[in-house]
mmCIF file of N, CA and C in Angstrom:
data_model
loop_
_atom_site.group_PDB
_atom_site.id
_atom_site.type_symbol
_atom_site.label_atom_id
_atom_site.label_comp_id
_atom_site.label_asym_id
_atom_site.label_seq_id
_atom_site.Cartn_x
_atom_site.Cartn_y
_atom_site.Cartn_z
ATOM 1 N N MET J 6 -26.319 60.451 -17.325
ATOM 2 C CA MET J 6 -27.206 59.371 -17.761
ATOM 3 C C MET J 6 -28.011 59.613 -18.722
ATOM 4 N N ASN J 7 -28.181 58.561 -19.482
ATOM 5 C CA ASN J 7 -29.006 58.580 -20.626
ATOM 6 C C ASN J 7 -30.574 58.114 -20.214
ATOM 7 N N ASN J 8 -31.392 59.008 -20.010
ATOM 8 C CA ASN J 8 -32.999 58.709 -19.803
ATOM 9 C C ASN J 8 -33.911 58.703 -20.752
ATOM 10 N N SER J 9 -33.325 58.842 -21.976
ATOM 11 C CA SER J 9 -34.559 58.985 -23.182
ATOM 12 C C SER J 9 -34.833 57.322 -23.438
ATOM 13 N N GLN J 10 -35.936 57.244 -23.917
ATOM 14 C CA GLN J 10 -36.495 56.027 -24.433
ATOM 15 C C GLN J 10 -35.659 55.591 -25.804
ATOM 16 N N PRO J 11 -35.336 54.201 -25.639
ATOM 17 C CA PRO J 11 -34.537 53.728 -26.740
ATOM 18 C C PRO J 11 -35.818 53.723 -28.084
ATOM 19 N N ARG J 12 -35.145 53.900 -29.393
ATOM 20 C CA ARG J 12 -35.913 53.886 -30.398
ATOM 21 C C ARG J 12 -36.595 52.670 -30.576
ATOM 22 N N SER J 13 -35.859 51.348 -30.391
ATOM 23 C CA SER J 13 -36.329 50.084 -30.546
ATOM 24 C C SER J 13 -35.718 49.336 -29.372
ATOM 25 N N LYS J 14 -36.632 48.375 -29.005
ATOM 26 C CA LYS J 14 -36.023 47.332 -27.903
ATOM 27 C C LYS J 14 -35.984 45.883 -28.591
ATOM 28 N N VAL J 15 -34.840 45.559 -28.934
ATOM 29 C CA VAL J 15 -34.511 44.372 -29.493
ATOM 30 C C VAL J 15 -33.626 43.663 -28.602
ATOM 31 N N GLY J 16 -34.085 42.313 -27.985
ATOM 32 C CA GLY J 16 -33.062 41.515 -27.203
ATOM 33 C C GLY J 16 -32.517 40.565 -27.744
ATOM 34 N N LEU J 17 -31.667 39.752 -27.005
ATOM 35 C CA LEU J 17 -30.936 38.473 -27.745
ATOM 36 C C LEU J 17 -31.855 37.620 -28.172
ATOM 37 N N LEU J 18 -33.005 37.536 -27.273
ATOM 38 C CA LEU J 18 -34.064 36.402 -27.591
ATOM 39 C C LEU J 18 -34.647 36.806 -28.977
ATOM 40 N N ASP J 19 -35.115 37.874 -29.253
ATOM 41 C CA ASP J 19 -35.800 38.353 -30.400
ATOM 42 C C ASP J 19 -34.785 38.059 -31.691
ATOM 43 N N ILE J 20 -33.646 38.262 -31.546
ATOM 44 C CA ILE J 20 -32.649 38.258 -32.490
ATOM 45 C C ILE J 20 -32.537 36.674 -32.948
ATOM 46 N N GLU J 21 -32.341 35.697 -31.657
ATOM 47 C CA GLU J 21 -32.343 34.209 -31.866
ATOM 48 C C GLU J 21 -33.773 33.854 -32.669
ATOM 49 N N ILE J 22 -34.823 34.216 -32.341
ATOM 50 C CA ILE J 22 -35.995 33.880 -32.915
ATOM 51 C C ILE J 22 -35.917 34.188 -34.255
ATOM 52 N N ASN J 23 -35.675 35.416 -34.686
ATOM 53 C CA ASN J 23 -35.641 35.784 -36.042
ATOM 54 C C ASN J 23 -34.626 34.905 -36.847
ATOM 55 N N GLN J 24 -33.623 34.657 -36.204
ATOM 56 C CA GLN J 24 -32.825 33.870 -36.899
ATOM 57 C C GLN J 24 -33.281 32.467 -37.281
ATOM 58 N N LEU J 25 -33.974 31.910 -36.175
ATOM 59 C CA LEU J 25 -34.483 30.499 -36.322
ATOM 60 C C LEU J 25 -35.793 30.443 -37.428
ATOM 61 N N THR J 26 -36.492 31.514 -37.442
ATOM 62 C CA THR J 26 -37.530 31.752 -38.277
ATOM 63 C C THR J 26 -37.027 31.839 -39.599
ATOM 64 N N LYS J 27 -35.869 32.493 -40.025
ATOM 65 C CA LYS J 27 -35.380 32.467 -41.260
ATOM 66 C C LYS J 27 -34.995 31.059 -41.930
ATOM 67 N N VAL J 28 -34.215 30.552 -40.676
ATOM 68 C CA VAL J 28 -33.687 29.171 -41.236
ATOM 69 C C VAL J 28 -34.964 28.231 -41.412
ATOM 70 N N LEU J 29 -35.867 28.337 -40.702
ATOM 71 C CA LEU J 29 -37.150 27.662 -40.814
ATOM 72 C C LEU J 29 -37.921 27.737 -42.007
ATOM 73 N N PHE J 30 -37.927 28.923 -42.290
ATOM 74 C CA PHE J 30 -38.632 29.319 -43.717
ATOM 75 C C PHE J 30 -37.843 28.796 -44.938
ATOM 76 N N GLY J 31 -36.568 28.987 -44.775
ATOM 77 C CA GLY J 31 -35.622 28.137 -45.932
ATOM 78 C C GLY J 31 -35.881 26.745 -45.806
ATOM 79 N N ALA J 32 -35.924 25.991 -44.878
ATOM 80 C CA ALA J 32 -36.280 24.663 -44.821
ATOM 81 C C ALA J 32 -37.675 24.432 -45.390
ATOM 82 N N VAL J 33 -38.660 25.224 -45.153
ATOM 83 C CA VAL J 33 -40.099 24.926 -45.781
ATOM 84 C C VAL J 33 -40.053 25.028 -47.239
ATOM 85 N N VAL J 34 -39.208 25.878 -47.701
ATOM 86 C CA VAL J 34 -39.286 26.310 -49.073
ATOM 87 C C VAL J 34 -38.563 25.125 -49.810
ATOM 88 N N ALA J 35 -37.504 24.757 -49.170
ATOM 89 C CA ALA J 35 -36.566 23.699 -49.550
ATOM 90 C C ALA J 35 -37.338 22.268 -49.757
ATOM 91 N N LEU J 36 -38.176 22.002 -48.501
ATOM 92 C CA LEU J 36 -38.733 20.869 -48.654
ATOM 93 C C LEU J 36 -40.132 20.931 -49.711
ATOM 94 N N ALA J 37 -40.737 22.105 -49.780
ATOM 95 C CA ALA J 37 -41.877 22.142 -50.805
ATOM 96 C C ALA J 37 -41.318 21.996 -52.254
ATOM 97 N N PHE J 38 -39.837 22.469 -52.446
ATOM 98 C CA PHE J 38 -39.304 22.208 -53.631
ATOM 99 C C PHE J 38 -39.003 20.763 -53.938
ATOM 100 N N VAL J 39 -38.580 20.116 -53.067
ATOM 101 C CA VAL J 39 -38.360 18.690 -53.035
ATOM 102 C C VAL J 39 -39.445 17.808 -53.434
ATOM 103 N N MET J 40 -40.559 18.380 -52.533
ATOM 104 C CA MET J 40 -42.005 17.760 -52.945
ATOM 105 C C MET J 40 -42.698 17.910 -54.355
ATOM 106 N N MET J 41 -42.185 19.253 -54.894
ATOM 107 C CA MET J 41 -42.593 19.342 -56.220
ATOM 108 C C MET J 41 -41.737 18.720 -57.282
ATOM 109 N N CYS J 42 -40.498 18.446 -56.852
ATOM 110 C CA CYS J 42 -39.648 17.523 -57.776
ATOM 111 C C CYS J 42 -40.152 16.076 -57.715
ATOM 112 N N MET J 43 -40.630 15.646 -56.763
ATOM 113 C CA MET J 43 -41.310 14.308 -56.649
ATOM 114 C C MET J 43 -42.568 14.350 -57.249
ATOM 115 N N LYS J 44 -43.292 15.465 -57.392
ATOM 116 C CA LYS J 44 -44.713 15.223 -58.048
ATOM 117 C C LYS J 44 -44.538 15.534 -59.447
ATOM 118 N N GLY J 45 -43.614 16.483 -59.893
ATOM 119 C CA GLY J 45 -43.296 16.807 -61.219
ATOM 120 C C GLY J 45 -44.033 18.100 -61.413
ATOM 121 N N PHE J 46 -43.193 18.670 -62.495
ATOM 122 C CA PHE J 46 -43.837 20.182 -62.757
ATOM 123 C C PHE J 46 -44.724 20.136 -63.995
ATOM 124 N N SER J 47 -45.724 19.180 -64.070
ATOM 125 C CA SER J 47 -46.574 19.354 -65.216
ATOM 126 C C SER J 47 -47.944 20.128 -64.462
ATOM 127 N N GLY J 48 -48.561 20.703 -65.367
ATOM 128 C CA GLY J 48 -49.820 21.377 -65.054
ATOM 129 C C GLY J 48 -49.460 22.538 -64.284
ATOM 130 N N PRO J 49 -50.346 23.182 -63.657
ATOM 131 C CA PRO J 49 -50.287 24.477 -62.535
ATOM 132 C C PRO J 49 -49.318 24.188 -61.450
ATOM 133 N N TRP J 50 -48.110 23.942 -61.719
ATOM 134 C CA TRP J 50 -47.067 23.631 -60.886
ATOM 135 C C TRP J 50 -46.829 24.783 -59.611
ATOM 136 N N TYR J 51 -47.035 25.820 -60.040
ATOM 137 C CA TYR J 51 -46.971 26.979 -58.951
ATOM 138 C C TYR J 51 -48.128 26.892 -57.907
ATOM 139 N N ARG J 52 -49.204 26.432 -58.278
ATOM 140 C CA ARG J 52 -50.421 26.226 -57.275
ATOM 141 C C ARG J 52 -49.941 25.028 -56.195
ATOM 142 N N TYR J 53 -49.277 24.009 -56.735
ATOM 143 C CA TYR J 53 -48.928 23.010 -56.082
ATOM 144 C C TYR J 53 -47.822 23.414 -54.951
ATOM 145 N N MET J 54 -46.781 24.218 -55.497
ATOM 146 C CA MET J 54 -45.816 24.751 -54.774
ATOM 147 C C MET J 54 -46.318 25.689 -53.530
ATOM 148 N N PHE J 55 -47.220 26.400 -53.927
ATOM 149 C CA PHE J 55 -47.938 27.323 -52.831
ATOM 150 C C PHE J 55 -48.658 26.430 -51.938
ATOM 151 N N ARG J 56 -49.232 25.395 -52.204
ATOM 152 C CA ARG J 56 -49.952 24.578 -51.365
ATOM 153 C C ARG J 56 -48.792 23.827 -50.355
ATOM 154 N N PHE J 57 -47.910 23.256 -51.111
ATOM 155 C CA PHE J 57 -46.851 22.708 -50.172
ATOM 156 C C PHE J 57 -46.217 23.696 -49.301
ATOM 157 N N VAL J 58 -45.755 24.829 -49.702
ATOM 158 C CA VAL J 58 -45.326 25.998 -48.791
ATOM 159 C C VAL J 58 -46.500 26.245 -47.558
ATOM 160 N N LEU J 59 -47.617 26.394 -47.833
ATOM 161 C CA LEU J 59 -48.681 26.320 -46.877
ATOM 162 C C LEU J 59 -48.849 25.321 -45.962
ATOM 163 N N LEU J 60 -48.739 24.103 -46.378
ATOM 164 C CA LEU J 60 -48.834 22.867 -45.581
ATOM 165 C C LEU J 60 -47.707 22.859 -44.806
ATOM 166 N N PHE J 61 -46.410 23.228 -45.047
ATOM 167 C CA PHE J 61 -45.193 22.903 -44.248
ATOM 168 C C PHE J 61 -45.124 24.106 -43.393
ATOM 169 N N SER J 62 -45.836 25.208 -43.685
ATOM 170 C CA SER J 62 -45.648 26.661 -42.869
ATOM 171 C C SER J 62 -46.002 26.332 -41.336
ATOM 172 N N TYR J 63 -46.535 25.320 -41.032
ATOM 173 C CA TYR J 63 -46.933 25.155 -39.409
ATOM 174 C C TYR J 63 -45.818 24.946 -38.635
ATOM 175 N N ILE J 64 -44.589 24.725 -39.192
ATOM 176 C CA ILE J 64 -43.481 24.400 -38.360
ATOM 177 C C ILE J 64 -42.720 25.958 -38.027
ATOM 178 N N ILE J 65 -42.943 26.959 -38.673
ATOM 179 C CA ILE J 65 -42.522 28.348 -38.350
ATOM 180 C C ILE J 65 -43.131 28.969 -37.031
ATOM 181 N N PRO J 66 -42.352 29.137 -36.132
ATOM 182 C CA PRO J 66 -42.994 29.754 -34.704
ATOM 183 C C PRO J 66 -43.548 31.116 -35.201
ATOM 184 N N ILE J 67 -44.597 31.692 -34.809
ATOM 185 C CA ILE J 67 -45.227 33.006 -34.804
ATOM 186 C C ILE J 67 -45.187 33.657 -33.548
ATOM 187 N N ARG J 68 -44.497 34.646 -33.293
ATOM 188 C CA ARG J 68 -44.300 35.489 -32.029
ATOM 189 C C ARG J 68 -45.244 36.553 -31.909
ATOM 190 N N SER J 69 -46.542 36.427 -31.263
ATOM 191 C CA SER J 69 -47.143 37.491 -31.063
ATOM 192 C C SER J 69 -47.360 38.144 -29.783
ATOM 193 N N GLN J 70 -46.580 37.597 -28.765
ATOM 194 C CA GLN J 70 -46.583 37.961 -27.489
ATOM 195 C C GLN J 70 -45.188 38.383 -27.010
ATOM 196 N N GLU J 71 -45.138 39.286 -26.050
ATOM 197 C CA GLU J 71 -43.922 39.637 -25.191
ATOM 198 C C GLU J 71 -43.583 38.451 -24.400
ATOM 199 N N LEU J 72 -42.380 38.321 -24.266
ATOM 200 C CA LEU J 72 -41.820 37.145 -23.320
ATOM 201 C C LEU J 72 -41.146 37.725 -21.984
ATOM 202 N N HIS J 73 -41.659 37.370 -21.017
ATOM 203 C CA HIS J 73 -41.291 37.705 -19.717
ATOM 204 C C HIS J 73 -40.539 36.646 -19.070
ATOM 205 N N VAL J 74 -39.285 36.717 -18.893
ATOM 206 C CA VAL J 74 -38.354 35.826 -18.486
ATOM 207 C C VAL J 74 -38.050 36.203 -16.980
ATOM 208 N N PHE J 75 -38.234 35.148 -16.119
ATOM 209 C CA PHE J 75 -37.935 35.563 -14.620
ATOM 210 C C PHE J 75 -36.243 35.492 -14.515
ATOM 211 N N GLY J 76 -35.842 36.259 -13.538
ATOM 212 C CA GLY J 76 -34.735 36.357 -12.996
ATOM 213 C C GLY J 76 -34.390 35.355 -11.997
ATOM 214 N N SER J 77 -33.445 35.374 -11.393
ATOM 215 C CA SER J 77 -33.089 34.298 -10.371
ATOM 216 C C SER J 77 -33.645 34.535 -9.199
ATOM 217 N N VAL J 78 -34.706 33.635 -8.672
ATOM 218 C CA VAL J 78 -35.388 33.952 -7.448
ATOM 219 C C VAL J 78 -34.785 32.996 -6.238
ATOM 220 N N SER J 79 -34.578 33.452 -5.143
ATOM 221 C CA SER J 79 -33.978 32.669 -4.093
ATOM 222 C C SER J 79 -34.946 32.588 -2.817
ATOM 223 N N THR J 80 -35.972 33.655 -2.694
ATOM 224 C CA THR J 80 -36.978 33.509 -1.718
ATOM 225 C C THR J 80 -38.425 33.829 -2.134
ATOM 226 N N ARG J 81 -39.265 33.458 -1.346
ATOM 227 C CA ARG J 81 -40.580 33.490 -1.834
ATOM 228 C C ARG J 81 -41.046 35.164 -2.155
ATOM 229 N N THR J 82 -40.238 35.825 -1.321
ATOM 230 C CA THR J 82 -40.676 37.462 -1.557
ATOM 231 C C THR J 82 -40.119 37.770 -2.955
ATOM 232 N N ASP J 83 -38.950 37.312 -3.405
ATOM 233 C CA ASP J 83 -38.375 37.762 -4.625
ATOM 234 C C ASP J 83 -39.440 37.115 -5.790
ATOM 235 N N ALA J 84 -40.037 35.924 -5.445
ATOM 236 C CA ALA J 84 -40.948 35.287 -6.342
ATOM 237 C C ALA J 84 -42.174 36.085 -6.440
ATOM 238 N N HIS J 85 -42.728 36.480 -5.387
ATOM 239 C CA HIS J 85 -43.866 37.279 -5.361
ATOM 240 C C HIS J 85 -43.633 38.488 -6.218
ATOM 241 N N LEU J 86 -42.586 39.335 -5.760
ATOM 242 C CA LEU J 86 -42.399 40.497 -6.717
ATOM 243 C C LEU J 86 -42.187 40.308 -8.151
ATOM 244 N N ALA J 87 -41.688 39.227 -8.663
ATOM 245 C CA ALA J 87 -41.334 38.878 -9.860
ATOM 246 C C ALA J 87 -42.776 38.509 -10.454
ATOM 247 N N LEU J 88 -43.704 38.055 -9.824
ATOM 248 C CA LEU J 88 -45.045 37.739 -10.462
ATOM 249 C C LEU J 88 -45.761 38.754 -10.541
ATOM 250 N N ASN J 89 -45.632 39.856 -9.439
ATOM 251 C CA ASN J 89 -46.320 41.194 -9.448
ATOM 252 C C ASN J 89 -45.995 41.850 -10.720
ATOM 253 N N THR J 90 -44.730 41.618 -11.078
ATOM 254 C CA THR J 90 -44.113 42.674 -12.247
ATOM 255 C C THR J 90 -44.651 41.745 -13.367
ATOM 256 N N PHE J 91 -44.778 40.703 -13.445
ATOM 257 C CA PHE J 91 -45.470 40.122 -14.770
ATOM 258 C C PHE J 91 -46.718 40.209 -14.889
ATOM 259 N N ARG J 92 -47.547 40.374 -13.838
ATOM 260 C CA ARG J 92 -48.997 40.569 -13.914
ATOM 261 C C ARG J 92 -49.269 42.159 -14.516
ATOM 262 N N LYS J 93 -48.333 42.885 -14.222
ATOM 263 C CA LYS J 93 -48.792 44.311 -14.717
ATOM 264 C C LYS J 93 -48.507 44.396 -16.512
ATOM 265 N N LYS J 94 -47.718 43.496 -16.815
ATOM 266 C CA LYS J 94 -47.666 43.474 -18.432
ATOM 267 C C LYS J 94 -48.674 42.736 -18.931
ATOM 268 N N PRO J 95 -49.461 43.477 -20.013
ATOM 269 C CA PRO J 95 -50.377 42.740 -20.643
ATOM 270 C C PRO J 95 -50.105 42.077 -21.774
ATOM 271 N N ASP J 96 -50.724 40.763 -21.945
ATOM 272 C CA ASP J 96 -50.446 40.049 -23.147
ATOM 273 C C ASP J 96 -48.945 39.686 -23.207
ATOM 274 N N SER J 97 -48.451 38.993 -22.140
ATOM 275 C CA SER J 97 -47.147 38.394 -22.139
ATOM 276 C C SER J 97 -47.036 36.913 -21.982
ATOM 277 N N ALA J 98 -46.178 36.272 -22.341
ATOM 278 C CA ALA J 98 -45.948 34.830 -22.111
ATOM 279 C C ALA J 98 -44.941 34.653 -21.054
ATOM 280 N N LEU J 99 -44.847 33.841 -20.263
ATOM 281 C CA LEU J 99 -44.145 33.553 -19.086
ATOM 282 C C LEU J 99 -43.267 32.512 -19.283
ATOM 283 N N ILE J 100 -41.996 32.745 -18.934
ATOM 284 C CA ILE J 100 -40.884 31.592 -19.071
ATOM 285 C C ILE J 100 -40.355 31.685 -17.712
ATOM 286 N N ILE J 101 -40.338 30.373 -17.030
ATOM 287 C CA ILE J 101 -39.749 29.969 -15.744
ATOM 288 C C ILE J 101 -38.637 28.831 -15.968
ATOM 289 N N SER J 102 -37.631 29.139 -15.682
ATOM 290 C CA SER J 102 -36.464 27.941 -15.715
ATOM 291 C C SER J 102 -35.725 27.960 -14.561
ATOM 292 N N GLY J 103 -34.884 26.825 -14.135
ATOM 293 C CA GLY J 103 -34.039 26.788 -13.252
ATOM 294 C C GLY J 103 -34.563 25.688 -12.270
ATOM 295 N N ASP J 104 -33.711 25.759 -11.139
ATOM 296 C CA ASP J 104 -34.092 24.612 -10.088
ATOM 297 C C ASP J 104 -34.952 25.251 -9.284
ATOM 298 N N TYR J 105 -35.880 24.363 -8.582
ATOM 299 C CA TYR J 105 -36.944 24.757 -7.579
ATOM 300 C C TYR J 105 -36.225 24.738 -6.178
ATOM 301 N N PHE J 106 -36.931 25.288 -5.418
ATOM 302 C CA PHE J 106 -36.269 25.509 -4.015
ATOM 303 C C PHE J 106 -37.265 24.957 -3.053
ATOM 304 N N SER J 107 -36.909 24.238 -1.977
ATOM 305 C CA SER J 107 -37.837 23.724 -1.023
ATOM 306 C C SER J 107 -37.940 24.681 0.233
ATOM 307 N N TYR J 108 -39.009 24.470 0.890
ATOM 308 C CA TYR J 108 -39.297 25.291 2.102
ATOM 309 C C TYR J 108 -38.867 24.528 3.437
#
């Protein structure tokens, strides 16, 4: 078995967020260009282009936290163990999805 540490840990969620960020960045630049065309290219147009890119850049998600996704939990003990695992990870965001179970 290979017990060595991997050089980088990149999951499917990381790849999906990176692709979404690239698409949104392209949309921001395109929208800024459309706004520049509507305003006109007279004067210091590059300043206005930078202002529009900065204005529309709030739609790009910035990921500075590690995501912790729970697996499937069916009992209270499983949920407790999963929460303890989450508590041991500093600076993590928690994602819970799925159906709830009743007692």
